[in-house]
mmCIF file of N, CA and C in Angstrom:
data_model
loop_
_atom_site.group_PDB
_atom_site.id
_atom_site.type_symbol
_atom_site.label_atom_id
_atom_site.label_comp_id
_atom_site.label_asym_id
_atom_site.label_seq_id
_atom_site.Cartn_x
_atom_site.Cartn_y
_atom_site.Cartn_z
ATOM 1 N N MET A 122 -21.386 -118.549 21.704
ATOM 2 C CA MET A 122 -21.591 -117.214 22.226
ATOM 3 C C MET A 122 -21.625 -117.277 23.755
ATOM 4 N N GLU A 123 -20.832 -116.419 24.362
ATOM 5 C CA GLU A 123 -20.790 -116.329 25.817
ATOM 6 C C GLU A 123 -21.697 -115.173 26.248
ATOM 7 N N LEU A 124 -22.959 -115.476 26.486
ATOM 8 C CA LEU A 124 -23.960 -114.453 26.765
ATOM 9 C C LEU A 124 -23.578 -113.576 27.957
ATOM 10 N N LEU A 125 -23.138 -114.175 29.052
ATOM 11 C CA LEU A 125 -22.798 -113.376 30.227
ATOM 12 C C LEU A 125 -21.623 -112.446 29.956
ATOM 13 N N ALA A 126 -20.622 -112.916 29.227
ATOM 14 C CA ALA A 126 -19.465 -112.068 28.894
ATOM 15 C C ALA A 126 -19.908 -110.881 28.036
ATOM 16 N N ILE A 127 -20.815 -111.136 27.104
ATOM 17 C CA ILE A 127 -21.313 -110.064 26.242
ATOM 18 C C ILE A 127 -22.095 -109.051 27.063
ATOM 19 N N ILE A 128 -22.987 -109.533 27.902
ATOM 20 C CA ILE A 128 -23.794 -108.625 28.720
ATOM 21 C C ILE A 128 -22.907 -107.806 29.655
ATOM 22 N N LYS A 129 -21.920 -108.448 30.274
ATOM 23 C CA LYS A 129 -20.988 -107.715 31.141
ATOM 24 C C LYS A 129 -20.215 -106.666 30.353
ATOM 25 N N SER A 130 -19.835 -107.004 29.109
ATOM 26 C CA SER A 130 -19.043 -106.063 28.316
ATOM 27 C C SER A 130 -19.844 -104.833 27.905
ATOM 28 N N LEU A 131 -21.151 -104.931 27.954
ATOM 29 C CA LEU A 131 -22.023 -103.819 27.572
ATOM 30 C C LEU A 131 -22.701 -103.167 28.782
ATOM 31 N N SER A 132 -22.177 -103.465 29.970
ATOM 32 C CA SER A 132 -22.896 -103.109 31.187
ATOM 33 C C SER A 132 -22.631 -101.698 31.712
ATOM 34 N N ASN A 133 -22.222 -100.795 30.858
ATOM 35 C CA ASN A 133 -22.228 -99.402 31.285
ATOM 36 C C ASN A 133 -22.551 -98.502 30.095
ATOM 37 N N GLU A 134 -22.976 -97.295 30.380
ATOM 38 C CA GLU A 134 -23.488 -96.403 29.340
ATOM 39 C C GLU A 134 -22.435 -96.061 28.297
ATOM 40 N N THR A 135 -21.208 -95.848 28.722
ATOM 41 C CA THR A 135 -20.159 -95.502 27.762
ATOM 42 C C THR A 135 -19.931 -96.636 26.773
ATOM 43 N N ARG A 136 -19.895 -97.866 27.247
ATOM 44 C CA ARG A 136 -19.694 -99.005 26.344
ATOM 45 C C ARG A 136 -20.849 -99.136 25.357
ATOM 46 N N LEU A 137 -22.060 -98.917 25.826
ATOM 47 C CA LEU A 137 -23.210 -98.943 24.915
ATOM 48 C C LEU A 137 -23.115 -97.812 23.888
ATOM 49 N N ASN A 138 -22.672 -96.641 24.337
ATOM 50 C CA ASN A 138 -22.495 -95.516 23.411
ATOM 51 C C ASN A 138 -21.434 -95.844 22.362
ATOM 52 N N ILE A 139 -20.334 -96.444 22.782
ATOM 53 C CA ILE A 139 -19.277 -96.813 21.843
ATOM 54 C C ILE A 139 -19.833 -97.732 20.765
ATOM 55 N N LEU A 140 -20.615 -98.706 21.168
ATOM 56 C CA LEU A 140 -21.211 -99.626 20.198
ATOM 57 C C LEU A 140 -22.089 -98.862 19.205
ATOM 58 N N LYS A 141 -22.846 -97.898 19.723
ATOM 59 C CA LYS A 141 -23.704 -97.073 18.859
ATOM 60 C C LYS A 141 -22.852 -96.198 17.939
ATOM 61 N N TRP A 142 -21.827 -95.550 18.471
ATOM 62 C CA TRP A 142 -20.975 -94.675 17.660
ATOM 63 C C TRP A 142 -20.303 -95.441 16.526
ATOM 64 N N LEU A 143 -19.871 -96.661 16.812
ATOM 65 C CA LEU A 143 -19.163 -97.445 15.804
ATOM 66 C C LEU A 143 -20.105 -97.979 14.717
ATOM 67 N N LYS A 144 -21.393 -97.970 14.987
ATOM 68 C CA LYS A 144 -22.348 -98.414 13.962
ATOM 69 C C LYS A 144 -22.335 -97.459 12.777
ATOM 70 N N ASP A 145 -22.216 -96.161 13.048
ATOM 71 C CA ASP A 145 -22.192 -95.148 11.991
ATOM 72 C C ASP A 145 -21.178 -94.067 12.372
ATOM 73 N N PRO A 146 -19.891 -94.355 12.176
ATOM 74 C CA PRO A 146 -18.846 -93.419 12.629
ATOM 75 C C PRO A 146 -18.992 -92.002 12.074
ATOM 76 N N PHE A 147 -19.410 -91.854 10.820
ATOM 77 C CA PHE A 147 -19.493 -90.513 10.242
ATOM 78 C C PHE A 147 -20.603 -89.676 10.875
ATOM 79 N N ALA A 148 -21.546 -90.292 11.526
ATOM 80 C CA ALA A 148 -22.599 -89.552 12.230
ATOM 81 C C ALA A 148 -22.151 -89.131 13.631
ATOM 82 N N HIS A 149 -21.067 -89.732 14.132
ATOM 83 C CA HIS A 149 -20.695 -89.500 15.526
ATOM 84 C C HIS A 149 -19.291 -88.946 15.747
ATOM 85 N N PHE A 150 -18.427 -89.003 14.743
ATOM 86 C CA PHE A 150 -17.052 -88.503 14.884
ATOM 87 C C PHE A 150 -16.816 -87.415 13.841
ATOM 88 N N PRO A 151 -16.016 -86.390 14.193
ATOM 89 C CA PRO A 151 -15.684 -85.361 13.205
ATOM 90 C C PRO A 151 -14.951 -85.986 12.011
ATOM 91 N N GLU A 152 -15.226 -85.477 10.840
ATOM 92 C CA GLU A 152 -14.660 -86.035 9.609
ATOM 93 C C GLU A 152 -13.135 -86.065 9.636
ATOM 94 N N GLU A 153 -12.514 -85.036 10.216
ATOM 95 C CA GLU A 153 -11.044 -84.996 10.255
ATOM 96 C C GLU A 153 -10.450 -86.121 11.108
ATOM 97 N N GLU A 154 -11.202 -86.611 12.064
ATOM 98 C CA GLU A 154 -10.725 -87.726 12.880
ATOM 99 C C GLU A 154 -10.861 -89.062 12.158
ATOM 100 N N LEU A 155 -11.592 -89.067 11.065
ATOM 101 C CA LEU A 155 -11.819 -90.302 10.316
ATOM 102 C C LEU A 155 -11.045 -90.315 9.001
ATOM 103 N N SER A 156 -9.951 -89.558 8.942
ATOM 104 C CA SER A 156 -9.193 -89.457 7.690
ATOM 105 C C SER A 156 -8.649 -90.808 7.230
ATOM 106 N N GLU A 157 -8.332 -91.704 8.162
ATOM 107 C CA GLU A 157 -7.832 -93.031 7.805
ATOM 108 C C GLU A 157 -8.908 -94.108 7.928
ATOM 109 N N TYR A 158 -10.144 -93.703 8.194
ATOM 110 C CA TYR A 158 -11.210 -94.670 8.420
ATOM 111 C C TYR A 158 -11.525 -95.476 7.164
ATOM 112 N N THR A 159 -11.641 -96.770 7.346
ATOM 113 C CA THR A 159 -12.235 -97.664 6.352
ATOM 114 C C THR A 159 -13.110 -98.629 7.153
ATOM 115 N N PRO A 160 -14.171 -99.129 6.572
ATOM 116 C CA PRO A 160 -15.002 -100.093 7.307
ATOM 117 C C PRO A 160 -14.207 -101.307 7.781
ATOM 118 N N ALA A 161 -13.185 -101.700 7.024
ATOM 119 C CA ALA A 161 -12.376 -102.856 7.415
ATOM 120 C C ALA A 161 -11.473 -102.547 8.602
ATOM 121 N N LEU A 162 -11.073 -101.278 8.754
ATOM 122 C CA LEU A 162 -10.154 -100.899 9.817
ATOM 123 C C LEU A 162 -10.885 -100.499 11.094
ATOM 124 N N GLY A 163 -11.821 -99.574 10.997
ATOM 125 C CA GLY A 163 -12.548 -99.101 12.168
ATOM 126 C C GLY A 163 -12.083 -97.730 12.606
ATOM 127 N N VAL A 164 -12.302 -97.407 13.873
ATOM 128 C CA VAL A 164 -12.003 -96.092 14.444
ATOM 129 C C VAL A 164 -10.888 -96.246 15.473
ATOM 130 N N CYS A 165 -9.970 -95.288 15.479
ATOM 131 C CA CYS A 165 -8.820 -95.307 16.381
ATOM 132 C C CYS A 165 -9.265 -95.121 17.844
ATOM 133 N N VAL A 166 -8.571 -95.813 18.735
ATOM 134 C CA VAL A 166 -8.867 -95.729 20.171
ATOM 135 C C VAL A 166 -8.833 -94.281 20.650
ATOM 136 N N SER A 167 -7.854 -93.510 20.216
ATOM 137 C CA SER A 167 -7.748 -92.130 20.701
ATOM 138 C C SER A 167 -8.953 -91.289 20.289
ATOM 139 N N ASP A 168 -9.511 -91.552 19.108
ATOM 140 C CA ASP A 168 -10.703 -90.820 18.672
ATOM 141 C C ASP A 168 -11.929 -91.225 19.480
ATOM 142 N N ILE A 169 -12.018 -92.505 19.809
ATOM 143 C CA ILE A 169 -13.129 -92.985 20.640
ATOM 144 C C ILE A 169 -13.025 -92.380 22.036
ATOM 145 N N ALA A 170 -11.810 -92.339 22.591
ATOM 146 C CA ALA A 170 -11.595 -91.766 23.925
ATOM 147 C C ALA A 170 -11.964 -90.287 23.946
ATOM 148 N N LYS A 171 -11.565 -89.564 22.902
ATOM 149 C CA LYS A 171 -11.893 -88.142 22.816
ATOM 150 C C LYS A 171 -13.404 -87.940 22.796
ATOM 151 N N LYS A 172 -14.099 -88.729 21.987
ATOM 152 C CA LYS A 172 -15.563 -88.632 21.903
ATOM 153 C C LYS A 172 -16.210 -88.947 23.256
ATOM 154 N N ALA A 173 -15.666 -89.933 23.958
ATOM 155 C CA ALA A 173 -16.219 -90.339 25.254
ATOM 156 C C ALA A 173 -15.870 -89.355 26.370
ATOM 157 N N GLY A 174 -14.880 -88.501 26.129
ATOM 158 C CA GLY A 174 -14.441 -87.570 27.178
ATOM 159 C C GLY A 174 -13.738 -88.292 28.317
ATOM 160 N N MET A 175 -13.044 -89.370 27.978
ATOM 161 C CA MET A 175 -12.365 -90.197 28.969
ATOM 162 C C MET A 175 -10.921 -90.407 28.550
ATOM 163 N N SER A 176 -10.114 -90.913 29.473
ATOM 164 C CA SER A 176 -8.711 -91.174 29.165
ATOM 165 C C SER A 176 -8.583 -92.352 28.201
ATOM 166 N N VAL A 177 -7.502 -92.349 27.431
ATOM 167 C CA VAL A 177 -7.249 -93.446 26.504
ATOM 168 C C VAL A 177 -7.108 -94.777 27.249
ATOM 169 N N PRO A 178 -6.384 -94.835 28.386
ATOM 170 C CA PRO A 178 -6.286 -96.128 29.082
ATOM 171 C C PRO A 178 -7.641 -96.685 29.529
ATOM 172 N N THR A 179 -8.525 -95.822 30.004
ATOM 173 C CA THR A 179 -9.854 -96.288 30.435
ATOM 174 C C THR A 179 -10.646 -96.810 29.253
ATOM 175 N N VAL A 180 -10.662 -96.049 28.173
ATOM 176 C CA VAL A 180 -11.409 -96.478 26.988
ATOM 177 C C VAL A 180 -10.777 -97.734 26.385
ATOM 178 N N SER A 181 -9.452 -97.820 26.394
ATOM 179 C CA SER A 181 -8.776 -99.031 25.901
ATOM 180 C C SER A 181 -9.215 -100.257 26.681
ATOM 181 N N ASP A 182 -9.346 -100.086 27.989
ATOM 182 C CA ASP A 182 -9.807 -101.202 28.816
ATOM 183 C C ASP A 182 -11.233 -101.601 28.435
ATOM 184 N N TYR A 183 -12.101 -100.618 28.244
ATOM 185 C CA TYR A 183 -13.471 -100.908 27.819
ATOM 186 C C TYR A 183 -13.473 -101.661 26.483
ATOM 187 N N LEU A 184 -12.691 -101.165 25.535
ATOM 188 C CA LEU A 184 -12.656 -101.770 24.203
ATOM 189 C C LEU A 184 -12.095 -103.184 24.236
ATOM 190 N N LYS A 185 -11.082 -103.404 25.061
ATOM 191 C CA LYS A 185 -10.519 -104.756 25.200
ATOM 192 C C LYS A 185 -11.555 -105.715 25.780
ATOM 193 N N THR A 186 -12.332 -105.245 26.735
ATOM 194 C CA THR A 186 -13.396 -106.068 27.325
ATOM 195 C C THR A 186 -14.442 -106.424 26.274
ATOM 196 N N MET A 187 -14.821 -105.446 25.481
ATOM 197 C CA MET A 187 -15.817 -105.682 24.432
ATOM 198 C C MET A 187 -15.251 -106.588 23.340
ATOM 199 N N SER A 188 -13.983 -106.438 23.052
ATOM 200 C CA SER A 188 -13.333 -107.301 22.061
ATOM 201 C C SER A 188 -13.222 -108.738 22.565
ATOM 202 N N ALA A 189 -12.895 -108.898 23.841
ATOM 203 C CA ALA A 189 -12.802 -110.238 24.430
ATOM 204 C C ALA A 189 -14.156 -110.947 24.395
ATOM 205 N N ALA A 190 -15.235 -110.169 24.467
ATOM 206 C CA ALA A 190 -16.592 -110.732 24.390
ATOM 207 C C ALA A 190 -17.029 -110.924 22.936
ATOM 208 N N ASN A 191 -16.155 -110.576 22.004
ATOM 209 C CA ASN A 191 -16.391 -110.772 20.572
ATOM 210 C C ASN A 191 -17.446 -109.823 19.999
ATOM 211 N N ILE A 192 -17.665 -108.699 20.665
ATOM 212 C CA ILE A 192 -18.605 -107.689 20.176
ATOM 213 C C ILE A 192 -17.883 -106.698 19.263
ATOM 214 N N LEU A 193 -16.588 -106.505 19.512
ATOM 215 C CA LEU A 193 -15.767 -105.633 18.678
ATOM 216 C C LEU A 193 -14.601 -106.419 18.113
ATOM 217 N N ILE A 194 -14.047 -105.911 17.029
ATOM 218 C CA ILE A 194 -12.856 -106.486 16.407
ATOM 219 C C ILE A 194 -11.758 -105.428 16.434
ATOM 220 N N ALA A 195 -10.597 -105.798 16.967
ATOM 221 C CA ALA A 195 -9.452 -104.892 17.048
ATOM 222 C C ALA A 195 -8.484 -105.165 15.904
ATOM 223 N N THR A 196 -7.912 -104.086 15.372
ATOM 224 C CA THR A 196 -6.894 -104.188 14.323
ATOM 225 C C THR A 196 -5.751 -103.243 14.670
ATOM 226 N N ARG A 197 -4.525 -103.770 14.715
ATOM 227 C CA ARG A 197 -3.343 -102.945 14.959
ATOM 228 C C ARG A 197 -2.821 -102.432 13.626
ATOM 229 N N LYS A 198 -2.460 -101.152 13.602
ATOM 230 C CA LYS A 198 -1.816 -100.546 12.439
ATOM 231 C C LYS A 198 -0.707 -99.658 12.967
ATOM 232 N N GLY A 199 0.513 -100.173 12.897
ATOM 233 C CA GLY A 199 1.630 -99.446 13.495
ATOM 234 C C GLY A 199 1.451 -99.398 14.997
ATOM 235 N N GLN A 200 1.535 -98.207 15.554
ATOM 236 C CA GLN A 200 1.379 -98.060 17.009
ATOM 237 C C GLN A 200 -0.075 -97.860 17.438
ATOM 238 N N TRP A 201 -0.990 -97.799 16.485
ATOM 239 C CA TRP A 201 -2.384 -97.493 16.776
ATOM 240 C C TRP A 201 -3.250 -98.748 16.726
ATOM 241 N N THR A 202 -4.306 -98.732 17.532
ATOM 242 C CA THR A 202 -5.292 -99.805 17.504
ATOM 243 C C THR A 202 -6.629 -99.215 17.090
ATOM 244 N N TYR A 203 -7.287 -99.902 16.193
ATOM 245 C CA TYR A 203 -8.579 -99.482 15.660
ATOM 246 C C TYR A 203 -9.617 -100.536 16.018
ATOM 247 N N TYR A 204 -10.842 -100.075 16.234
ATOM 248 C CA TYR A 204 -11.931 -100.996 16.577
ATOM 249 C C TYR A 204 -13.121 -100.799 15.658
ATOM 250 N N LYS A 205 -13.760 -101.905 15.342
ATOM 251 C CA LYS A 205 -15.012 -101.884 14.599
ATOM 252 C C LYS A 205 -15.940 -102.910 15.234
ATOM 253 N N ARG A 206 -17.207 -102.798 14.903
ATOM 254 C CA ARG A 206 -18.210 -103.721 15.430
ATOM 255 C C ARG A 206 -18.063 -105.095 14.778
ATOM 256 N N ASN A 207 -18.346 -106.131 15.533
ATOM 257 C CA ASN A 207 -18.426 -107.482 14.984
ATOM 258 C C ASN A 207 -19.903 -107.730 14.692
ATOM 259 N N GLU A 208 -20.325 -107.367 13.499
ATOM 260 C CA GLU A 208 -21.744 -107.421 13.144
ATOM 261 C C GLU A 208 -22.313 -108.833 13.234
ATOM 262 N N LYS A 209 -21.498 -109.824 12.906
ATOM 263 C CA LYS A 209 -21.979 -111.210 12.984
ATOM 264 C C LYS A 209 -22.349 -111.571 14.426
ATOM 265 N N SER A 210 -21.488 -111.242 15.362
ATOM 266 C CA SER A 210 -21.772 -111.544 16.770
ATOM 267 C C SER A 210 -22.960 -110.749 17.292
ATOM 268 N N ILE A 211 -23.072 -109.499 16.855
ATOM 269 C CA ILE A 211 -24.193 -108.667 17.297
ATOM 270 C C ILE A 211 -25.508 -109.238 16.770
ATOM 271 N N GLN A 212 -25.515 -109.712 15.536
ATOM 272 C CA GLN A 212 -26.712 -110.345 14.972
ATOM 273 C C GLN A 212 -27.057 -111.630 15.722
ATOM 274 N N GLU A 213 -26.043 -112.439 16.034
ATOM 275 C CA GLU A 213 -26.277 -113.674 16.784
ATOM 276 C C GLU A 213 -26.878 -113.360 18.150
ATOM 277 N N LEU A 214 -26.389 -112.301 18.799
ATOM 278 C CA LEU A 214 -26.927 -111.889 20.092
ATOM 279 C C LEU A 214 -28.388 -111.477 19.952
ATOM 280 N N ALA A 215 -28.696 -110.687 18.930
ATOM 281 C CA ALA A 215 -30.081 -110.247 18.715
ATOM 282 C C ALA A 215 -31.012 -111.434 18.483
ATOM 283 N N ILE A 216 -30.578 -112.382 17.702
ATOM 284 C CA ILE A 216 -31.390 -113.575 17.438
ATOM 285 C C ILE A 216 -31.564 -114.387 18.706
ATOM 286 N N TYR A 217 -30.498 -114.562 19.471
ATOM 287 C CA TYR A 217 -30.555 -115.323 20.722
ATOM 288 C C TYR A 217 -31.572 -114.688 21.673
ATOM 289 N N ILE A 218 -31.492 -113.364 21.830
ATOM 290 C CA ILE A 218 -32.426 -112.679 22.726
ATOM 291 C C ILE A 218 -33.855 -112.822 22.232
ATOM 292 N N LYS A 219 -34.057 -112.672 20.951
ATOM 293 C CA LYS A 219 -35.406 -112.756 20.390
ATOM 294 C C LYS A 219 -35.997 -114.151 20.532
ATOM 295 N N GLU A 220 -35.189 -115.157 20.299
ATOM 296 C CA GLU A 220 -35.719 -116.519 20.256
ATOM 297 C C GLU A 220 -35.659 -117.272 21.585
ATOM 298 N N ARG A 221 -34.742 -116.903 22.450
ATOM 299 C CA ARG A 221 -34.565 -117.697 23.664
ATOM 300 C C ARG A 221 -34.848 -116.986 24.974
ATOM 301 N N LEU A 222 -34.866 -115.682 24.966
ATOM 302 C CA LEU A 222 -35.106 -114.969 26.233
ATOM 303 C C LEU A 222 -36.475 -114.349 26.254
#
């Protein structure tokens, strides 16, 4: 686990919100935007950008940073990219913080 990379990837409010939104997509995204949602696939970048009120390129950059830190998992489906939380890495981070910091 690269602790500094993870902390940097979560170092702004929008990125923290994205992590929260992806924990329970049906509580945070309109149902019509989740028509193709499956837990294995995740939520489409364009839907995340719309929720954040930001451009797709900006949100894509945020998501790529979080994915590089192994906090999110990206899946390509055709021309679209979907993201979901990497629960294993998030649990490892929680344990690390609890036991070592």
